[in-house]
Amino acid sequence: MTDQVPPELQRLLEAPDDAARDQAWAAFLALHSRLLLHTAHRLAPGRDAAMDTFTHVLEGLRQDDYRRLRAYTLDRRSKFTTWLVVVAQRLG
């Protein structure tokens, strides 16, 4: 596995100002929105319900200055994306 926090997460959490944070969030979503959307579709039946779940997950990830994402702890036994899916499932 990897020995460091994913760079897209690090950029997001260390962004020095709102503009940089918004840009980092957009980059984070560019990398992970497909996975999060797939997770939302598994959690909610139908397109509309899945999109509502996807929106709820994104709001949950952004809540309290990315509190849930800040809780990520490097674990060499699993990937960041595995952890992210678990968080999304709990939010969904």
Tab-separated table of N, CA and C in Angstrom:
chain	number	residue	atom	x	y	z
A	1	MET	N	0.838	-1.190	0.000
A	1	MET	CA	0.000	0.000	0.000
A	1	MET	C	0.884	1.254	0.000
A	2	THR	N	0.288	2.358	0.278
A	2	THR	CA	1.029	3.614	0.290
A	2	THR	C	1.444	3.988	1.711
A	3	ASP	N	2.509	4.755	1.818
A	3	ASP	CA	2.995	5.167	3.128
A	3	ASP	C	2.677	6.629	3.433
A	4	GLN	N	1.759	7.212	2.681
A	4	GLN	CA	1.432	8.606	2.933
A	4	GLN	C	-0.038	8.885	2.645
A	5	VAL	N	-0.501	9.981	3.205
A	5	VAL	CA	-1.876	10.418	2.978
A	5	VAL	C	-2.004	10.768	1.493
A	6	PRO	N	-3.120	10.410	0.859
A	6	PRO	CA	-3.288	10.735	-0.558
A	6	PRO	C	-3.087	12.236	-0.800
A	7	PRO	N	-2.358	12.589	-1.849
A	7	PRO	CA	-2.043	14.004	-2.080
A	7	PRO	C	-3.272	14.887	-2.247
A	8	GLU	N	-4.346	14.362	-2.866
A	8	GLU	CA	-5.545	15.177	-3.046
A	8	GLU	C	-6.196	15.497	-1.703
A	9	LEU	N	-6.115	14.566	-0.757
A	9	LEU	CA	-6.644	14.816	0.585
A	9	LEU	C	-5.749	15.802	1.331
A	10	GLN	N	-4.473	15.621	1.215
A	10	GLN	CA	-3.532	16.519	1.881
A	10	GLN	C	-3.695	17.957	1.383
A	11	ARG	N	-3.834	18.134	0.063
A	11	ARG	CA	-4.025	19.486	-0.491
A	11	ARG	C	-5.308	20.114	0.049
A	12	LEU	N	-6.363	19.308	0.149
A	12	LEU	CA	-7.643	19.815	0.647
A	12	LEU	C	-7.536	20.246	2.103
A	13	LEU	N	-6.959	19.416	2.921
A	13	LEU	CA	-6.911	19.689	4.354
A	13	LEU	C	-5.888	20.750	4.728
A	14	GLU	N	-4.905	20.982	3.876
A	14	GLU	CA	-3.881	21.985	4.154
A	14	GLU	C	-4.057	23.264	3.351
A	15	ALA	N	-5.178	23.408	2.667
A	15	ALA	CA	-5.417	24.602	1.844
A	15	ALA	C	-5.373	25.854	2.718
A	16	PRO	N	-4.617	26.868	2.289
A	16	PRO	CA	-4.403	28.044	3.124
A	16	PRO	C	-5.571	29.032	3.168
A	17	ASP	N	-6.478	28.966	2.194
A	17	ASP	CA	-7.587	29.928	2.168
A	17	ASP	C	-8.785	29.297	1.460
A	18	ASP	N	-9.893	30.028	1.448
A	18	ASP	CA	-11.137	29.491	0.873
A	18	ASP	C	-11.004	29.163	-0.609
A	19	ALA	N	-10.326	30.010	-1.364
A	19	ALA	CA	-10.174	29.770	-2.799
A	19	ALA	C	-9.372	28.492	-3.049
A	20	ALA	N	-8.304	28.328	-2.323
A	20	ALA	CA	-7.488	27.118	-2.466
A	20	ALA	C	-8.261	25.890	-2.017
A	21	ARG	N	-9.061	26.036	-0.968
A	21	ARG	CA	-9.863	24.923	-0.462
A	21	ARG	C	-10.927	24.524	-1.489
A	22	ASP	N	-11.572	25.513	-2.109
A	22	ASP	CA	-12.572	25.214	-3.139
A	22	ASP	C	-11.937	24.500	-4.330
A	23	GLN	N	-10.765	24.944	-4.715
A	23	GLN	CA	-10.051	24.315	-5.825
A	23	GLN	C	-9.640	22.886	-5.451
A	24	ALA	N	-9.165	22.701	-4.246
A	24	ALA	CA	-8.762	21.373	-3.786
A	24	ALA	C	-9.976	20.451	-3.675
A	25	TRP	N	-11.113	20.985	-3.240
A	25	TRP	CA	-12.342	20.188	-3.154
A	25	TRP	C	-12.764	19.728	-4.550
A	26	ALA	N	-12.683	20.625	-5.517
A	26	ALA	CA	-13.030	20.260	-6.895
A	26	ALA	C	-12.102	19.164	-7.414
A	27	ALA	N	-10.831	19.253	-7.099
A	27	ALA	CA	-9.872	18.222	-7.515
A	27	ALA	C	-10.158	16.898	-6.800
A	28	PHE	N	-10.497	16.970	-5.526
A	28	PHE	CA	-10.850	15.775	-4.755
A	28	PHE	C	-12.058	15.092	-5.384
A	29	LEU	N	-13.073	15.885	-5.731
A	29	LEU	CA	-14.277	15.324	-6.344
A	29	LEU	C	-13.997	14.760	-7.726
A	30	ALA	N	-13.120	15.393	-8.466
A	30	ALA	CA	-12.771	14.873	-9.786
A	30	ALA	C	-12.205	13.460	-9.678
A	31	LEU	N	-11.478	13.200	-8.619
A	31	LEU	CA	-10.891	11.875	-8.417
A	31	LEU	C	-11.850	10.866	-7.783
A	32	HIS	N	-12.739	11.338	-6.918
A	32	HIS	CA	-13.513	10.400	-6.105
A	32	HIS	C	-15.028	10.439	-6.302
A	33	SER	N	-15.550	11.351	-7.104
A	33	SER	CA	-17.011	11.437	-7.229
A	33	SER	C	-17.607	10.194	-7.881
A	34	ARG	N	-16.904	9.593	-8.805
A	34	ARG	CA	-17.433	8.382	-9.438
A	34	ARG	C	-17.610	7.258	-8.411
A	35	LEU	N	-16.626	7.087	-7.557
A	35	LEU	CA	-16.708	6.079	-6.499
A	35	LEU	C	-17.843	6.404	-5.527
A	36	LEU	N	-17.954	7.666	-5.141
A	36	LEU	CA	-19.001	8.074	-4.213
A	36	LEU	C	-20.383	7.941	-4.844
A	37	LEU	N	-20.490	8.252	-6.114
A	37	LEU	CA	-21.767	8.097	-6.811
A	37	LEU	C	-22.144	6.618	-6.922
A	38	HIS	N	-21.192	5.784	-7.213
A	38	HIS	CA	-21.436	4.340	-7.260
A	38	HIS	C	-21.934	3.841	-5.891
A	39	THR	N	-21.306	4.316	-4.836
A	39	THR	CA	-21.715	3.940	-3.481
A	39	THR	C	-23.143	4.408	-3.209
A	40	ALA	N	-23.464	5.624	-3.620
A	40	ALA	CA	-24.824	6.149	-3.427
A	40	ALA	C	-25.846	5.305	-4.170
A	41	HIS	N	-25.510	4.849	-5.358
A	41	HIS	CA	-26.437	3.997	-6.126
A	41	HIS	C	-26.640	2.647	-5.441
A	42	ARG	N	-25.618	2.157	-4.780
A	42	ARG	CA	-25.768	0.897	-4.045
A	42	ARG	C	-26.624	1.084	-2.790
A	43	LEU	N	-26.605	2.283	-2.221
A	43	LEU	CA	-27.344	2.544	-0.983
A	43	LEU	C	-28.808	2.893	-1.207
A	44	ALA	N	-29.115	3.497	-2.340
A	44	ALA	CA	-30.471	4.020	-2.557
A	44	ALA	C	-31.037	3.510	-3.881
A	45	PRO	N	-32.243	2.981	-3.854
A	45	PRO	CA	-32.860	2.505	-5.095
A	45	PRO	C	-33.342	3.675	-5.951
A	46	GLY	N	-33.085	3.593	-7.219
A	46	GLY	CA	-33.566	4.616	-8.145
A	46	GLY	C	-32.605	5.781	-8.275
A	47	ARG	N	-32.672	6.409	-9.433
A	47	ARG	CA	-31.748	7.490	-9.747
A	47	ARG	C	-31.925	8.687	-8.822
A	48	ASP	N	-33.143	9.139	-8.617
A	48	ASP	CA	-33.386	10.319	-7.781
A	48	ASP	C	-32.924	10.096	-6.342
A	49	ALA	N	-33.244	8.941	-5.791
A	49	ALA	CA	-32.825	8.637	-4.419
A	49	ALA	C	-31.303	8.548	-4.334
A	50	ALA	N	-30.681	7.973	-5.343
A	50	ALA	CA	-29.220	7.874	-5.351
A	50	ALA	C	-28.577	9.257	-5.428
A	51	MET	N	-29.163	10.132	-6.232
A	51	MET	CA	-28.605	11.492	-6.337
A	51	MET	C	-28.789	12.254	-5.026
A	52	ASP	N	-29.919	12.055	-4.363
A	52	ASP	CA	-30.118	12.665	-3.047
A	52	ASP	C	-29.091	12.137	-2.047
A	53	THR	N	-28.841	10.840	-2.092
A	53	THR	CA	-27.851	10.238	-1.201
A	53	THR	C	-26.460	10.761	-1.521
A	54	PHE	N	-26.128	10.870	-2.788
A	54	PHE	CA	-24.836	11.403	-3.217
A	54	PHE	C	-24.644	12.827	-2.686
A	55	THR	N	-25.669	13.650	-2.829
A	55	THR	CA	-25.608	15.022	-2.324
A	55	THR	C	-25.432	15.038	-0.814
A	56	HIS	N	-26.158	14.188	-0.134
A	56	HIS	CA	-26.057	14.093	1.326
A	56	HIS	C	-24.640	13.672	1.744
A	57	VAL	N	-24.055	12.727	1.040
A	57	VAL	CA	-22.700	12.274	1.341
A	57	VAL	C	-21.706	13.417	1.150
A	58	LEU	N	-21.818	14.139	0.038
A	58	LEU	CA	-20.899	15.260	-0.205
A	58	LEU	C	-21.037	16.333	0.873
A	59	GLU	N	-22.268	16.638	1.254
A	59	GLU	CA	-22.480	17.615	2.327
A	59	GLU	C	-21.872	17.126	3.634
A	60	GLY	N	-22.028	15.845	3.911
A	60	GLY	CA	-21.462	15.267	5.124
A	60	GLY	C	-19.942	15.318	5.134
A	61	LEU	N	-19.342	15.120	3.978
A	61	LEU	CA	-17.878	15.185	3.895
A	61	LEU	C	-17.365	16.613	4.088
A	62	ARG	N	-18.124	17.593	3.628
A	62	ARG	CA	-17.709	18.999	3.751
A	62	ARG	C	-18.027	19.592	5.119
A	63	GLN	N	-18.949	18.987	5.818
A	63	GLN	CA	-19.439	19.521	7.090
A	63	GLN	C	-18.306	19.750	8.094
A	64	ASP	N	-18.445	20.822	8.854
A	64	ASP	CA	-17.497	21.157	9.930
A	64	ASP	C	-16.052	21.158	9.453
A	65	ASP	N	-15.811	21.857	8.347
A	65	ASP	CA	-14.457	21.995	7.798
A	65	ASP	C	-13.832	20.624	7.528
A	66	TYR	N	-14.605	19.769	6.862
A	66	TYR	CA	-14.122	18.442	6.440
A	66	TYR	C	-13.742	17.548	7.622
A	67	ARG	N	-14.515	17.647	8.694
A	67	ARG	CA	-14.229	16.892	9.918
A	67	ARG	C	-14.038	15.400	9.662
A	68	ARG	N	-14.910	14.811	8.871
A	68	ARG	CA	-14.788	13.370	8.614
A	68	ARG	C	-13.519	13.043	7.830
A	69	LEU	N	-13.200	13.861	6.847
A	69	LEU	CA	-11.977	13.630	6.079
A	69	LEU	C	-10.738	13.856	6.940
A	70	ARG	N	-10.811	14.797	7.854
A	70	ARG	CA	-9.686	15.039	8.761
A	70	ARG	C	-9.465	13.854	9.711
A	71	ALA	N	-10.500	13.051	9.897
A	71	ALA	CA	-10.391	11.896	10.791
A	71	ALA	C	-9.654	10.726	10.156
A	72	TYR	N	-9.372	10.826	8.857
A	72	TYR	CA	-8.667	9.729	8.188
A	72	TYR	C	-7.292	9.540	8.817
A	73	THR	N	-6.986	8.274	9.093
A	73	THR	CA	-5.689	7.894	9.632
A	73	THR	C	-5.060	6.891	8.683
A	74	LEU	N	-3.849	7.136	8.320
A	74	LEU	CA	-3.137	6.245	7.422
A	74	LEU	C	-3.102	4.835	7.996
A	75	ASP	N	-3.484	3.869	7.173
A	75	ASP	CA	-3.464	2.464	7.571
A	75	ASP	C	-2.921	1.680	6.380
A	76	ARG	N	-1.767	1.129	6.526
A	76	ARG	CA	-1.117	0.424	5.414
A	76	ARG	C	-1.861	-0.835	4.988
A	77	ARG	N	-2.806	-1.281	5.804
A	77	ARG	CA	-3.550	-2.499	5.468
A	77	ARG	C	-4.692	-2.251	4.498
A	78	SER	N	-5.071	-0.997	4.293
A	78	SER	CA	-6.183	-0.718	3.388
A	78	SER	C	-5.940	0.584	2.636
A	79	LYS	N	-6.705	0.747	1.587
A	79	LYS	CA	-6.594	1.940	0.745
A	79	LYS	C	-7.474	3.064	1.292
A	80	PHE	N	-7.124	4.276	0.931
A	80	PHE	CA	-7.938	5.430	1.292
A	80	PHE	C	-9.343	5.279	0.711
A	81	THR	N	-9.438	4.788	-0.513
A	81	THR	CA	-10.751	4.676	-1.147
A	81	THR	C	-11.661	3.689	-0.410
A	82	THR	N	-11.081	2.661	0.185
A	82	THR	CA	-11.879	1.728	0.989
A	82	THR	C	-12.454	2.452	2.194
A	83	TRP	N	-11.624	3.225	2.866
A	83	TRP	CA	-12.065	4.013	4.010
A	83	TRP	C	-13.153	4.998	3.578
A	84	LEU	N	-12.961	5.641	2.429
A	84	LEU	CA	-13.919	6.635	1.939
A	84	LEU	C	-15.285	5.995	1.666
A	85	VAL	N	-15.295	4.804	1.116
A	85	VAL	CA	-16.568	4.106	0.865
A	85	VAL	C	-17.278	3.806	2.183
A	86	VAL	N	-16.544	3.369	3.166
A	86	VAL	CA	-17.154	3.080	4.472
A	86	VAL	C	-17.769	4.350	5.066
A	87	VAL	N	-17.051	5.455	4.992
A	87	VAL	CA	-17.586	6.729	5.490
A	87	VAL	C	-18.847	7.111	4.713
A	88	ALA	N	-18.807	6.965	3.394
A	88	ALA	CA	-19.975	7.289	2.571
A	88	ALA	C	-21.155	6.405	2.942
A	89	GLN	N	-20.921	5.130	3.174
A	89	GLN	CA	-22.006	4.230	3.557
A	89	GLN	C	-22.613	4.639	4.889
A	90	ARG	N	-21.788	5.052	5.812
A	90	ARG	CA	-22.309	5.500	7.116
A	90	ARG	C	-23.103	6.785	6.980
A	91	LEU	N	-22.679	7.664	6.080
A	91	LEU	CA	-23.405	8.917	5.867
A	91	LEU	C	-24.721	8.686	5.126
A	92	GLY	N	-24.692	7.719	4.208
A	92	GLY	CA	-25.854	7.451	3.356
A	92	GLY	C	-27.018	6.968	4.132
